[in-house]
XYZ file of C-alpha atoms in Angstrom:
305
model
C -100.117 -28.885 -125.012
C -101.066 -32.483 -126.045
C -104.715 -32.257 -124.998
C -107.363 -34.207 -126.845
C -109.644 -32.467 -129.402
C -112.620 -33.496 -127.185
C -111.079 -31.534 -124.273
C -110.690 -28.475 -126.397
C -114.280 -28.774 -127.644
C -115.456 -28.995 -124.019
C -113.116 -26.240 -123.028
C -114.593 -23.864 -125.597
C -118.267 -24.465 -124.727
C -117.796 -24.644 -121.007
C -115.375 -21.704 -121.085
C -117.931 -19.494 -122.904
C -120.675 -20.384 -120.525
C -118.643 -19.837 -117.284
C -117.167 -16.661 -118.798
C -120.577 -15.239 -119.586
C -121.892 -15.954 -116.053
C -118.765 -14.188 -114.587
C -119.532 -11.093 -116.766
C -123.246 -11.035 -116.008
C -124.364 -8.237 -113.744
C -127.788 -9.740 -113.108
C -129.137 -12.242 -110.491
C -129.801 -14.704 -113.276
C -127.920 -15.824 -116.359
C -128.176 -13.351 -119.196
C -129.589 -16.123 -121.300
C -130.089 -19.889 -121.233
C -126.602 -20.612 -122.529
C -127.078 -24.411 -122.529
C -130.205 -23.999 -124.662
C -128.648 -21.473 -127.004
C -125.620 -23.615 -127.557
C -127.791 -26.677 -128.154
C -129.783 -24.841 -130.785
C -126.596 -24.241 -132.806
C -125.402 -27.822 -132.218
C -128.589 -29.711 -132.921
C -128.595 -29.367 -136.687
C -125.182 -31.168 -136.946
C -126.181 -34.129 -134.739
C -128.285 -35.928 -137.370
C -128.255 -39.771 -137.814
C -127.614 -41.379 -141.160
C -130.297 -40.694 -143.708
C -130.961 -37.108 -142.605
C -129.946 -34.085 -144.798
C -126.238 -33.569 -144.639
C -125.190 -30.713 -142.382
C -123.119 -28.986 -145.155
C -126.139 -28.914 -147.344
C -128.280 -27.049 -144.851
C -126.167 -24.825 -142.776
C -127.643 -23.558 -139.558
C -130.641 -21.274 -140.319
C -132.814 -20.640 -137.285
C -136.395 -19.441 -137.811
C -136.390 -16.193 -135.964
C -140.197 -16.058 -135.889
C -140.542 -19.414 -134.257
C -141.506 -19.828 -130.654
C -139.622 -23.131 -130.621
C -136.302 -21.234 -130.174
C -135.198 -18.782 -127.518
C -133.744 -15.762 -129.272
C -131.685 -13.115 -127.474
C -132.257 -9.414 -128.110
C -130.623 -8.659 -131.473
C -129.005 -5.528 -130.046
C -127.320 -7.520 -127.232
C -125.024 -9.465 -129.573
C -125.525 -12.591 -127.510
C -126.604 -14.515 -130.680
C -122.958 -14.513 -131.675
C -122.195 -17.044 -128.952
C -124.229 -19.668 -130.851
C -121.531 -19.587 -133.666
C -118.932 -21.061 -131.440
C -119.953 -24.672 -132.168
C -119.795 -23.983 -135.884
C -116.203 -22.805 -135.449
C -115.399 -26.049 -133.670
C -117.240 -28.238 -136.041
C -115.494 -26.877 -139.073
C -112.113 -26.249 -137.467
C -110.403 -28.477 -140.061
C -111.866 -26.755 -143.086
C -111.357 -23.014 -143.464
C -113.717 -22.640 -146.433
C -116.600 -24.558 -144.854
C -116.144 -22.680 -141.670
C -116.364 -19.364 -143.510
C -119.555 -20.558 -145.355
C -121.226 -21.836 -142.094
C -120.410 -18.613 -140.255
C -121.636 -16.309 -142.997
C -124.915 -18.227 -143.262
C -125.414 -18.364 -139.519
C -124.920 -14.574 -139.333
C -127.330 -13.732 -142.169
C -130.608 -13.645 -140.026
C -128.944 -11.020 -137.736
C -127.701 -8.795 -140.615
C -124.423 -7.864 -138.865
C -122.185 -5.102 -140.227
C -118.940 -5.987 -142.016
C -116.878 -5.364 -138.913
C -118.889 -7.953 -136.941
C -118.642 -10.539 -139.808
C -114.907 -9.999 -140.040
C -114.390 -10.286 -136.329
C -116.345 -13.527 -136.071
C -114.350 -14.959 -138.928
C -111.207 -13.901 -137.124
C -112.397 -15.652 -133.962
C -113.256 -18.754 -136.053
C -109.703 -18.854 -137.378
C -108.293 -18.578 -133.816
C -110.582 -21.300 -132.568
C -109.541 -23.533 -135.458
C -105.858 -23.062 -134.831
C -106.310 -23.830 -131.148
C -108.192 -26.998 -131.978
C -105.378 -28.079 -134.325
C -102.783 -27.144 -131.692
C -101.257 -24.628 -134.027
C -102.203 -21.487 -132.140
C -99.135 -19.351 -131.504
C -100.031 -16.376 -129.238
C -97.011 -14.284 -130.505
C -97.984 -14.514 -134.190
C -101.787 -15.089 -134.047
C -102.895 -11.523 -134.779
C -100.530 -11.240 -137.799
C -101.737 -14.593 -139.088
C -105.445 -13.553 -138.747
C -104.579 -10.398 -140.634
C -103.128 -12.369 -143.582
C -106.055 -14.808 -143.356
C -108.644 -12.066 -143.725
C -106.859 -10.476 -146.619
C -107.086 -13.731 -148.510
C -110.833 -14.108 -148.074
C -112.651 -14.020 -151.323
C -115.027 -11.103 -151.715
C -118.283 -13.195 -151.479
C -117.054 -14.297 -148.021
C -118.199 -11.022 -146.644
C -121.206 -8.795 -147.319
C -121.166 -6.680 -150.410
C -118.986 -3.512 -150.115
C -117.242 -4.814 -147.011
C -113.643 -3.738 -146.509
C -111.090 -5.855 -144.868
C -110.546 -3.241 -142.111
C -108.068 -4.921 -139.911
C -107.082 -1.871 -137.919
C -108.259 -3.538 -134.746
C -105.709 -6.182 -135.216
C -102.929 -3.685 -135.589
C -104.242 -1.766 -132.584
C -104.412 -4.961 -130.394
C -100.967 -5.941 -131.540
C -99.563 -2.581 -130.443
C -101.295 -2.718 -127.109
C -99.859 -6.165 -126.382
C -96.434 -5.186 -127.567
C -96.388 -2.166 -125.247
C -97.861 -4.181 -122.331
C -100.645 -1.621 -122.052
C -102.827 -1.671 -118.978
C -106.437 -2.902 -119.288
C -108.079 0.549 -119.026
C -105.889 2.044 -121.667
C -106.631 -0.892 -123.949
C -110.292 -0.492 -123.470
C -110.010 3.205 -124.368
C -108.039 2.467 -127.506
C -110.526 -0.224 -128.700
C -113.404 2.121 -127.966
C -111.866 4.817 -130.139
C -111.484 2.296 -133.057
C -115.135 1.073 -132.627
C -117.274 3.753 -130.975
C -120.372 1.707 -130.682
C -120.580 -1.204 -128.298
C -120.977 -4.344 -130.491
C -119.731 -7.750 -131.257
C -116.669 -6.551 -133.012
C -115.548 -4.493 -130.077
C -116.204 -7.326 -127.646
C -114.090 -9.719 -129.837
C -111.249 -7.245 -130.015
C -111.180 -6.981 -126.193
C -111.458 -10.720 -125.931
C -108.347 -11.149 -128.094
C -106.549 -8.586 -125.955
C -107.494 -10.275 -122.612
C -106.655 -13.771 -123.927
C -103.275 -12.865 -125.538
C -102.232 -10.835 -122.454
C -102.303 -14.169 -120.419
C -102.804 -16.954 -122.899
C -101.904 -19.710 -120.448
C -104.231 -18.572 -117.695
C -107.897 -18.925 -118.430
C -109.125 -17.579 -115.073
C -107.002 -14.346 -115.225
C -108.046 -13.673 -118.834
C -111.809 -14.054 -118.014
C -111.426 -12.003 -114.856
C -109.782 -9.156 -116.706
C -112.383 -9.306 -119.422
C -115.111 -8.994 -116.753
C -113.498 -5.598 -115.806
C -113.714 -3.999 -119.185
C -117.108 -2.408 -118.384
C -117.928 -2.941 -121.999
C -120.748 -5.491 -122.599
C -118.935 -7.632 -119.951
C -120.928 -10.871 -120.410
C -120.151 -10.697 -124.146
C -116.459 -9.992 -123.690
C -116.088 -12.625 -121.068
C -117.956 -15.306 -123.083
C -115.712 -14.764 -126.058
C -112.631 -14.732 -123.889
C -113.602 -17.809 -122.032
C -114.403 -19.675 -125.187
C -111.166 -18.765 -126.901
C -108.979 -19.355 -123.898
C -110.941 -22.560 -123.118
C -110.204 -23.955 -126.531
C -106.478 -23.119 -126.198
C -106.039 -24.372 -122.713
C -108.623 -27.086 -123.013
C -111.023 -28.283 -120.329
C -108.169 -28.989 -117.947
C -107.222 -25.374 -117.927
C -110.591 -24.268 -116.482
C -110.489 -24.299 -112.610
C -112.917 -26.711 -111.050
C -113.922 -24.110 -108.488
C -115.458 -22.081 -111.290
C -117.614 -25.099 -112.321
C -118.758 -25.505 -108.756
C -119.545 -21.816 -108.285
C -121.550 -21.741 -111.497
C -123.744 -24.690 -110.492
C -124.297 -23.229 -106.961
C -125.126 -19.713 -108.317
C -127.406 -20.598 -111.180
C -128.955 -23.896 -110.168
C -132.624 -23.630 -109.074
C -135.099 -26.136 -107.773
C -136.260 -26.680 -111.319
C -132.656 -27.120 -112.568
C -130.447 -29.981 -111.364
C -126.733 -29.332 -111.153
C -126.364 -31.400 -114.330
C -126.135 -28.262 -116.523
C -122.369 -28.510 -116.854
C -122.532 -32.199 -117.455
C -125.195 -31.687 -120.171
C -123.001 -29.095 -121.830
C -119.999 -31.433 -121.859
C -122.161 -34.135 -123.372
C -123.133 -31.819 -126.070
C -119.458 -31.264 -126.815
C -119.037 -35.005 -126.925
C -121.828 -35.328 -129.428
C -120.553 -32.470 -131.570
C -117.191 -34.194 -131.827
C -118.818 -37.552 -132.534
C -120.768 -35.994 -135.356
C -117.632 -34.208 -136.709
C -115.687 -37.509 -136.762
C -118.523 -39.388 -138.654
C -119.408 -41.552 -135.721
C -122.651 -39.657 -135.038
C -124.209 -40.050 -131.606
C -124.174 -43.699 -130.821
C -126.262 -43.158 -127.775
C -129.315 -42.025 -129.593
C -128.979 -43.577 -133.036
C -130.432 -47.054 -133.448
C -127.609 -49.738 -133.733
C -128.675 -50.666 -137.199
C -128.283 -47.235 -138.540
C -124.977 -46.346 -137.012
C -122.339 -45.177 -139.634
C -119.660 -47.717 -140.299
C -116.311 -47.107 -141.890
C -113.285 -49.197 -142.736
C -110.466 -49.477 -140.083
C -108.327 -46.424 -139.742
C -110.742 -44.415 -141.822
C -112.574 -41.397 -140.416
C -114.827 -39.431 -142.693
C -115.960 -36.169 -141.043
C -119.100 -34.813 -142.651
């Protein structure tokens, strides 16, 4: 699938937002997804002269009123790590470091840390057009086994049983309800790790169909907005923006738009993806940086970060 990296960035962010709205059981979005996503992107969109992103990995002040923080128990904070997975898709070590530091304020358990690192690996492979649905889970298992101990919290074990469970479910073409039951037995408590396991199952069941994957994720009855957000983001990266039906975009804007919100929410999110890619490539955001301070490189030379 020769889609551009920009289209995959946009597909990830837009896919997660649309997925979350599909899984929401309320009359309003479970959270301001555009704002939450922006909070995770903003630290990386700095003009020349500002502290380098890699020297100050995302570290939100949880006591500040400047940020809108979701309930810790909801797990929705994990969605804000998707831009980090995209930004560091070409550097596994930096991606690990960024994700671990971004998770620190929330003090997640080792299963959650491991699951987010696994998702980051999958997102990176999709961005590099190297994601093979038939071998992805075995690759993730090998990847996690190679992580150096400091990458995870002290005492963490590389418990990859969920990978083996998901692999078996896919090989046996297990129905959705049976899959949900199996994952629930592996992880009794509803949390991010379980949501990610179900997201991998839904995505890998129909990797080429974003809509079907998200719709199935919404019927897991297991923190649906979280499962659909992860599924939408993963499938959106793999299938790129072009793989997301336009009807879903229209429906989202018609459903969530209010008198105080224009229907530019989707456009804003796509522009954020544009800026994230520009920052990754070393171009910064030429629409907001003064012309005299724009980074300049020699022809044919791109210096991300």
